[in-house]
mmCIF file of C-alpha atoms in Angstrom:
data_model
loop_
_atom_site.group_PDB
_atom_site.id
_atom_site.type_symbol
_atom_site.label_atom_id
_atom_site.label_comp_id
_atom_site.label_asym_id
_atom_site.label_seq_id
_atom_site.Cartn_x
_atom_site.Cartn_y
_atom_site.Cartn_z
ATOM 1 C CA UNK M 42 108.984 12.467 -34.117
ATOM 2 C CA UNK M 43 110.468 15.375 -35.424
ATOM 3 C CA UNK M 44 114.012 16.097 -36.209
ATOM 4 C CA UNK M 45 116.060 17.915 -33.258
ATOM 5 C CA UNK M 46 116.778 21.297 -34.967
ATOM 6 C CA UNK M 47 121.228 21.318 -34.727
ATOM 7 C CA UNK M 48 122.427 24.571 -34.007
ATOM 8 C CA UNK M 49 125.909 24.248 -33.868
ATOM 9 C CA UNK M 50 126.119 26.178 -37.269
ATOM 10 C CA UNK M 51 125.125 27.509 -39.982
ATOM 11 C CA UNK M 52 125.542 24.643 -42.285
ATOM 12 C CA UNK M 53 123.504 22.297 -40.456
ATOM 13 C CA UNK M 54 120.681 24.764 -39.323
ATOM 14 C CA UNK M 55 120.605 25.165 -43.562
ATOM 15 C CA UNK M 56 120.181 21.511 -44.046
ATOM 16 C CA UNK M 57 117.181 21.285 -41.186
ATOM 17 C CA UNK M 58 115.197 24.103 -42.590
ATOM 18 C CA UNK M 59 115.670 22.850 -45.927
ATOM 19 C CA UNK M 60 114.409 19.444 -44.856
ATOM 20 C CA UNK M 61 111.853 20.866 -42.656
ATOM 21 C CA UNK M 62 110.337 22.830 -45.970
ATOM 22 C CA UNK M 63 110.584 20.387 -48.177
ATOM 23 C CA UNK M 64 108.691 18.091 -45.984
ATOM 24 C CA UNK M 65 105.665 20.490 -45.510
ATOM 25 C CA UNK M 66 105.301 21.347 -48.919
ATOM 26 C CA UNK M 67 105.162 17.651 -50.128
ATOM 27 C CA UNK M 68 102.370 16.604 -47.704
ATOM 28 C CA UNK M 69 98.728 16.435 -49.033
ATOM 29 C CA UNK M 70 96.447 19.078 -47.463
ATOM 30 C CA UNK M 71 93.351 17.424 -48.479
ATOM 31 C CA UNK M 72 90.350 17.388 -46.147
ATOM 32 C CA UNK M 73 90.380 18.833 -42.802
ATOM 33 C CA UNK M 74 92.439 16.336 -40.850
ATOM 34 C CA UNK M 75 95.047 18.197 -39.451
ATOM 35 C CA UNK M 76 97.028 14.544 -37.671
ATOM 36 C CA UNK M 77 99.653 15.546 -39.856
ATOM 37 C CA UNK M 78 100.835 18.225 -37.010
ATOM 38 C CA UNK M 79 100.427 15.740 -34.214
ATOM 39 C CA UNK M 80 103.890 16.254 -32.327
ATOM 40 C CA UNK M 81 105.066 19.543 -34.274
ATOM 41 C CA UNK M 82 101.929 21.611 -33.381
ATOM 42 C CA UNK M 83 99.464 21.964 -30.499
ATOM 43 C CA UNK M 84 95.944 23.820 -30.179
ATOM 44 C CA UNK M 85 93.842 24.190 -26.826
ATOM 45 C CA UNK M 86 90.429 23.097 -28.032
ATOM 46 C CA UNK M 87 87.123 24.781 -26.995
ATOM 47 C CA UNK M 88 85.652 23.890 -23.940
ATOM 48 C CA UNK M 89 82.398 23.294 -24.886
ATOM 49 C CA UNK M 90 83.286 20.246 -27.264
ATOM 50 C CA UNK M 91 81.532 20.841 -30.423
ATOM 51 C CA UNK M 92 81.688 17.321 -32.045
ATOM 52 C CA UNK M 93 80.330 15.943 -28.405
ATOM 53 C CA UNK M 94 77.577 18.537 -29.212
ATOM 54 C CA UNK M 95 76.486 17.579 -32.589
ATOM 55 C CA UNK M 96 76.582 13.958 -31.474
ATOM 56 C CA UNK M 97 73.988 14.971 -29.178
ATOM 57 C CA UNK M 98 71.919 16.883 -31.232
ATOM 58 C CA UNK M 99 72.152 14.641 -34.199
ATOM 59 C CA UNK M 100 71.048 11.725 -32.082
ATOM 60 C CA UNK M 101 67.742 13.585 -31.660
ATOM 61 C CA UNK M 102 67.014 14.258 -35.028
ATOM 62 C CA UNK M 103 65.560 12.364 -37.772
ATOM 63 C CA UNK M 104 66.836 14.819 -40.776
ATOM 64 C CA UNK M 105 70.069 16.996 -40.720
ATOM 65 C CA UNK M 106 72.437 18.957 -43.090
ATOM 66 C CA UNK M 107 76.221 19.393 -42.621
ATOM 67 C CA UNK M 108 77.585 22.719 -44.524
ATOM 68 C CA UNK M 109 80.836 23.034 -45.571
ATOM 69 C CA UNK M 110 81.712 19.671 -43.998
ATOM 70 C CA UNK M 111 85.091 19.319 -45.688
ATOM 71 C CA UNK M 112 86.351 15.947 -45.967
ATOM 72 C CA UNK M 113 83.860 14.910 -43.287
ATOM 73 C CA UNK M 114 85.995 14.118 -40.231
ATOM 74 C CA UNK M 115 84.028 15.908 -37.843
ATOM 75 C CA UNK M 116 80.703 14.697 -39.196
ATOM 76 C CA UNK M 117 81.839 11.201 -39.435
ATOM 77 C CA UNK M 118 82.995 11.338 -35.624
ATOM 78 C CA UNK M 119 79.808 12.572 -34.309
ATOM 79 C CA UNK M 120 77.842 9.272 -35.288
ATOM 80 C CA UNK M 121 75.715 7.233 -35.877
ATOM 81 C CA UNK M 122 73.481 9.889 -37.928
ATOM 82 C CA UNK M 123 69.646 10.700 -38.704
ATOM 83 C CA UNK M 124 67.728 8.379 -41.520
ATOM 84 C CA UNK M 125 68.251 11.714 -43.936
ATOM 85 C CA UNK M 126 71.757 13.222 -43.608
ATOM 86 C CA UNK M 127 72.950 15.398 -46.272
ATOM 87 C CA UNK M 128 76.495 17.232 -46.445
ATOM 88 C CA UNK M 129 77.863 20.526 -48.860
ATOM 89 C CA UNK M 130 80.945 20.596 -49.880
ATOM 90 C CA UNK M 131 82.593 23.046 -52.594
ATOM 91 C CA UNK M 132 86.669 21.908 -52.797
ATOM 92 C CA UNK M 133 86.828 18.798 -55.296
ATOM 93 C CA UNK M 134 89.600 17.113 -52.960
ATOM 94 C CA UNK M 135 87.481 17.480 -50.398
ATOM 95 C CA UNK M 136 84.256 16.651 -51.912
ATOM 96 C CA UNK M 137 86.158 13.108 -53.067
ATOM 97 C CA UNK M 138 87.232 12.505 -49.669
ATOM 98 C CA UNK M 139 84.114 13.213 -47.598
ATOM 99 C CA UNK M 140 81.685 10.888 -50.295
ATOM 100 C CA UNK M 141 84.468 8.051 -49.673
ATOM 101 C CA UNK M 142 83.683 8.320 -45.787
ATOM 102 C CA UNK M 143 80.310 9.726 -45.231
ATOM 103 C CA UNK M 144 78.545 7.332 -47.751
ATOM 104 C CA UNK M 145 79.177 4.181 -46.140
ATOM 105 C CA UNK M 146 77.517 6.043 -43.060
ATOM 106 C CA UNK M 147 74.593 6.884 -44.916
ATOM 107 C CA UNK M 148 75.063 10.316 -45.736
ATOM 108 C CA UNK M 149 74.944 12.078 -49.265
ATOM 109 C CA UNK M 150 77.751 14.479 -50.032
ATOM 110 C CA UNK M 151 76.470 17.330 -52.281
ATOM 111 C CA UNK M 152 78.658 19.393 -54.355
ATOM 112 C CA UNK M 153 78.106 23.254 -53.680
ATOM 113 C CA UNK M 154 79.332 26.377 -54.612
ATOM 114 C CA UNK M 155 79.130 27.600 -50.895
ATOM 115 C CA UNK M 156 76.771 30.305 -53.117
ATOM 116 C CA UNK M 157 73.206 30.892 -52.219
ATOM 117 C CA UNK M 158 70.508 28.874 -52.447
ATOM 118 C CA UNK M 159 71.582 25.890 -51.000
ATOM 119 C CA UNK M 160 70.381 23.208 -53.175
ATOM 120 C CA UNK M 161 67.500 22.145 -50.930
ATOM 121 C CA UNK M 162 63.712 22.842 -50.245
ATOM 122 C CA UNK M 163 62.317 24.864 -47.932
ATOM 123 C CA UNK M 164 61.847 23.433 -44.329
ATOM 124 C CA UNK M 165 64.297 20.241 -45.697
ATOM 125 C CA UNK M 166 66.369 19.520 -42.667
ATOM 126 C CA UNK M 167 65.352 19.212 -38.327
ATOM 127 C CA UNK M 168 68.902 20.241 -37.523
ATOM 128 C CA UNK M 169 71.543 22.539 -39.840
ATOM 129 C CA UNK M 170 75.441 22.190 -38.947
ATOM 130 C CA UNK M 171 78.890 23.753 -39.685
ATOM 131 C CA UNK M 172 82.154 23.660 -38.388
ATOM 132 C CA UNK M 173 84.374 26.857 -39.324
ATOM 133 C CA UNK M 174 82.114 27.756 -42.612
ATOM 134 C CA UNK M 175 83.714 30.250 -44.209
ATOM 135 C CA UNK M 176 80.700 31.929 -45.457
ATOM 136 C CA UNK M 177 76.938 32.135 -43.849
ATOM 137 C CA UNK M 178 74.627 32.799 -45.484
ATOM 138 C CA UNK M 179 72.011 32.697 -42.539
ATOM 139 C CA UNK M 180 68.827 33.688 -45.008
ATOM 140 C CA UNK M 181 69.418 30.326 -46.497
ATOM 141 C CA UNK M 182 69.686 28.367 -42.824
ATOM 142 C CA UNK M 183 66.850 29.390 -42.000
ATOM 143 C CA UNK M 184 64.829 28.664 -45.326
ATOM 144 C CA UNK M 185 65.630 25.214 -45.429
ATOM 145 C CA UNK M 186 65.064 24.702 -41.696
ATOM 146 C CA UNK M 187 62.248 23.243 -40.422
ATOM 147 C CA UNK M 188 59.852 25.120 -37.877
ATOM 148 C CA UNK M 189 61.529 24.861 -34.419
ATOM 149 C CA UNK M 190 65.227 23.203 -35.910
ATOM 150 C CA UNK M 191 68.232 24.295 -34.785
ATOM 151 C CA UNK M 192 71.736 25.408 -36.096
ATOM 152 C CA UNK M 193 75.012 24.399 -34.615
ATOM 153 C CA UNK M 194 77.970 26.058 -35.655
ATOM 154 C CA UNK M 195 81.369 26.314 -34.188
ATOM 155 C CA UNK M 196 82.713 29.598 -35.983
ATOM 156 C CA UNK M 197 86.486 30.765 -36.088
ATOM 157 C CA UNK M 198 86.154 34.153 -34.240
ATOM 158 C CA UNK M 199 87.744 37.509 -34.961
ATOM 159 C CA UNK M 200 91.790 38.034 -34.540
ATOM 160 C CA UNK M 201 92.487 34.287 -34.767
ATOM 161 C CA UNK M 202 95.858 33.073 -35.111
ATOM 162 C CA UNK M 203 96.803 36.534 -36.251
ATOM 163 C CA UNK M 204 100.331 36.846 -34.099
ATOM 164 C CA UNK M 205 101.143 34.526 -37.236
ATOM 165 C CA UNK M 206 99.098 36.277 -40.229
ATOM 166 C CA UNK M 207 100.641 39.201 -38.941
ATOM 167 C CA UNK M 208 104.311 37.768 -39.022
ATOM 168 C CA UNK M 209 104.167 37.827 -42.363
ATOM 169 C CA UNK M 210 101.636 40.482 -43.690
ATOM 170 C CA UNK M 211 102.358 43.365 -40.928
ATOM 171 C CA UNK M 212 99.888 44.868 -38.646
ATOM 172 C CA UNK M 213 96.439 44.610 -39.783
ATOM 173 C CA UNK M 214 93.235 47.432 -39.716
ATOM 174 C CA UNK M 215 91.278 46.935 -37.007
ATOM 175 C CA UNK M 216 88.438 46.463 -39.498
ATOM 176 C CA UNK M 217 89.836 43.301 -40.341
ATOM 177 C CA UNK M 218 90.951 42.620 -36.676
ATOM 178 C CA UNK M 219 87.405 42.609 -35.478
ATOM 179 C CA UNK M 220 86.230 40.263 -38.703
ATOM 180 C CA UNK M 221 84.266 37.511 -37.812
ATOM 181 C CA UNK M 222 82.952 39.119 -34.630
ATOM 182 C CA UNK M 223 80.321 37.008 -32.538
ATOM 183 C CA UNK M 224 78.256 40.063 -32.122
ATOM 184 C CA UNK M 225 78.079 40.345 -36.049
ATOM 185 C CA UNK M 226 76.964 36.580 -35.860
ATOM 186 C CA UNK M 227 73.874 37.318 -33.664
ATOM 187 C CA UNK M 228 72.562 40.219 -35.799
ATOM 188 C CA UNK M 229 72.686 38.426 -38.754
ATOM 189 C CA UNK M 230 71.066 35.328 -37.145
ATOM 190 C CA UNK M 231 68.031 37.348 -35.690
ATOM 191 C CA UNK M 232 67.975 39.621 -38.765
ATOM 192 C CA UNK M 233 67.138 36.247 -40.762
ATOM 193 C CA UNK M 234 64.561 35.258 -38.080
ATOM 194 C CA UNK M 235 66.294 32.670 -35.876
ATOM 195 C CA UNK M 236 66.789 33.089 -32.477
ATOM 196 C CA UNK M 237 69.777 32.272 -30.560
ATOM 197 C CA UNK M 238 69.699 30.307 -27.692
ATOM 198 C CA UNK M 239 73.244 29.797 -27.213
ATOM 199 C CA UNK M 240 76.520 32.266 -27.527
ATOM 200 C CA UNK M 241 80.128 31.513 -26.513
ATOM 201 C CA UNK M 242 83.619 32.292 -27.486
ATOM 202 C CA UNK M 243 87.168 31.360 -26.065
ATOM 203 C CA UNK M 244 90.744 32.484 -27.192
ATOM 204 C CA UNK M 245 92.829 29.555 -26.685
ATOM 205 C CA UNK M 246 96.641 29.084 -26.962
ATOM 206 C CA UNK M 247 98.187 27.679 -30.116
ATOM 207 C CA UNK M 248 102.009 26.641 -30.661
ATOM 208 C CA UNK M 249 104.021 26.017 -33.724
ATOM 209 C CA UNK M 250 107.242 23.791 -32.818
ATOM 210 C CA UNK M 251 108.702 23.832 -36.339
ATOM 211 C CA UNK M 252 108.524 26.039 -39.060
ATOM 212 C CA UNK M 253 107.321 22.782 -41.125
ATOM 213 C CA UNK M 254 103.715 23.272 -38.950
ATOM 214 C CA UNK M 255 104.056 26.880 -39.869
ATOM 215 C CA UNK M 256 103.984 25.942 -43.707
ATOM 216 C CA UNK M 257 102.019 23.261 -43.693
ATOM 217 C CA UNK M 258 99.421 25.165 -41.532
ATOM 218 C CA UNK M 259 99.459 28.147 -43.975
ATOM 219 C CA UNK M 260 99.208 25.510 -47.166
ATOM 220 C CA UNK M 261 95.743 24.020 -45.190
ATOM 221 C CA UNK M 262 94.491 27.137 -44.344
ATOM 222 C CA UNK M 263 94.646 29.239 -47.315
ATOM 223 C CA UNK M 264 92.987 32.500 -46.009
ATOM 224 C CA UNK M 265 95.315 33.090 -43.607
ATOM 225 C CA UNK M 266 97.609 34.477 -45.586
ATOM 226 C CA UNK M 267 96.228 34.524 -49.057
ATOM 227 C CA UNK M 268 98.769 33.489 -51.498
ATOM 228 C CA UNK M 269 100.879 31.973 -49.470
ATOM 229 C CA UNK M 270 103.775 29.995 -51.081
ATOM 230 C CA UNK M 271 106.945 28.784 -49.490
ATOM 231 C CA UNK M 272 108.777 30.932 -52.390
ATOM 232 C CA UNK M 273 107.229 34.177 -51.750
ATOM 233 C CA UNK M 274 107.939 34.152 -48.360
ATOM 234 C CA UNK M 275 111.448 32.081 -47.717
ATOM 235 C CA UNK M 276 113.590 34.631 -46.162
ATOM 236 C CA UNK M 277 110.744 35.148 -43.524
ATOM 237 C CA UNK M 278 110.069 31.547 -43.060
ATOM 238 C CA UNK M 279 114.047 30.800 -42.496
ATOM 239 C CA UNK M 280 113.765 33.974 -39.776
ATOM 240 C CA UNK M 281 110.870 32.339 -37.907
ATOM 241 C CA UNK M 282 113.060 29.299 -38.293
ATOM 242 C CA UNK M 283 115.827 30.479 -36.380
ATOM 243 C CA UNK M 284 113.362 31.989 -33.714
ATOM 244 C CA UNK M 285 112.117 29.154 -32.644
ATOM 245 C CA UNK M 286 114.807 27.390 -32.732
ATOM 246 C CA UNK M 287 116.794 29.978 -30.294
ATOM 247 C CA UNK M 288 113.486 30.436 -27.872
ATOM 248 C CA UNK M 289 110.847 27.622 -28.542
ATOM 249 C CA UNK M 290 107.540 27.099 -29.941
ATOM 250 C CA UNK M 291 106.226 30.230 -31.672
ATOM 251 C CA UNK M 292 102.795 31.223 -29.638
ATOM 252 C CA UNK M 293 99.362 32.618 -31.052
ATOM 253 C CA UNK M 294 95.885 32.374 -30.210
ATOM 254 C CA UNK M 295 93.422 30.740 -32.171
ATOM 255 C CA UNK M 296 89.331 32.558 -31.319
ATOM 256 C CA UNK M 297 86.585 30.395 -31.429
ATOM 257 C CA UNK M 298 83.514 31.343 -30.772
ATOM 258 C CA UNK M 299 79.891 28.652 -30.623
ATOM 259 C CA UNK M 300 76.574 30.030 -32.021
ATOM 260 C CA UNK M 301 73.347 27.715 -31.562
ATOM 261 C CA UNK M 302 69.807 29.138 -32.749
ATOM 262 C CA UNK M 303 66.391 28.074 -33.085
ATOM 263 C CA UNK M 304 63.934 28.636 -36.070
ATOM 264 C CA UNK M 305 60.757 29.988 -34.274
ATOM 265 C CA UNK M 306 57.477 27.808 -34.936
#
């Protein structure tokens, strides 16, 4: 549960930010298991359901590739998989952490660069997956999908989460505002010869009820705001402290957008 936030003065509002930070920065942010916020932050989640999804496309399926799976959570959850399922990873923690849970599954975890080529044949894999990749590199999906496979990805979409990246870095260009854009997804799917079959994208309502989600979020997620330490950014932090502790949960939208597309025979 987490600790009421006093404000009766300054003293004590001192002490519960200090506790609050120093809590958040000792926490591991290994993997992509975010349980850690359970109680302190909340996120509306897609309503298409994208592990339900790959569940359902894995289970028809006899080869597959996760990219970028992170520690493997997602994959892990979406059981049981194909005879041949293979996963990328690039972040040692991660990498660690997603071989000590996908193995006993049956999966291989595969160290990558998240650099092109992936580290497979041509035509490899029935199905290719990714939950929020960072990179695409779509010329590469489709070369080591077979003839009719599919991708399944669950991108993050433009804007996300930026009433918080913008908290602390100021107003943005649009040109990074529109980042990430679905439409930018589709081009560079049918530019690399896939067709997509399947195109949606939600905004959805995300809370931070400490400032200790705040840091730890920004610690996890380290292209939000690049750079970020606790030190660099302490006086803001202790601001957004005291604002939500005089009006509540501080409010952003996360954008999420799901692309699915077919390699043509």
């Amino acid at each position: 549960m987490v600790e009421a936030i006093p404000t009766c003065d300054d003293r004590d509002m001192t002490r519960t930010f200090d506790h609050l930070v120093a809590d958040a920065e000792s926490v591991s942010v290994d993997g992509w298991d975010f349980s850690w916020l359970d109680g302190r932050a909340t996120e509306q989640r897609p309503s298409w359901g994208y592990q339900r999804l790959l569940a359902q496309r894995l289970a028809r399926v006899r080869s597959a590739l996760d990219i970028q799976t992170g520690g493997g959570e997602v994959l892990a959850g979406a059981g049981p998989l194909p005879p041949l399922m293979a996963a990328t990873e690039s972040w040692p923690p991660n990498i660690d952490r997603a071989t000590r849970l996908l193995h006993p599954l049956g999966a291989v975890v595969v160290a990558d660069d998240d650099e092109p080529p992936l580290p497979f044949g041509d035509g490899a894999f029935e199905l290719v997956a990714s939950r929020h990749p960072v990179t695409i590199w779509w010329d590469e999906v489709a070369r080591v999908l077979r003839p009719g496979g599919t991708y399944l990805s669950q991108q993050v979409g433009p804007a996300s989460v930026f009433e918080l990246v913008e908290y602390f870095l100021g107003p943005q260009p649009e040109e990074v505002r529109r980042g990430r854009h679905p439409d930018d997804a589709v081009a560079a799917a049918t530019g690399a010869g896939l067709e997509v079959v399947d195109l949606r994208s939600e905004r959805l309502r995300t809370e931070f009820h400490d400032i200790g989600a705040v840091i730890y979020f920004l610690r996890k997620v380290i292209w939000m705001v690049p750079g970020f330490t606790v030190g660099q950014y302490r006086d803001r932090l202790r601001e957004l402290h005291e604002q939500i502790d005089r009006e509540g949960p501080f409010v952003a939208h996360a954008a999420r957008f799901l692309i699915e597309a077919r390699k043509t025979d």
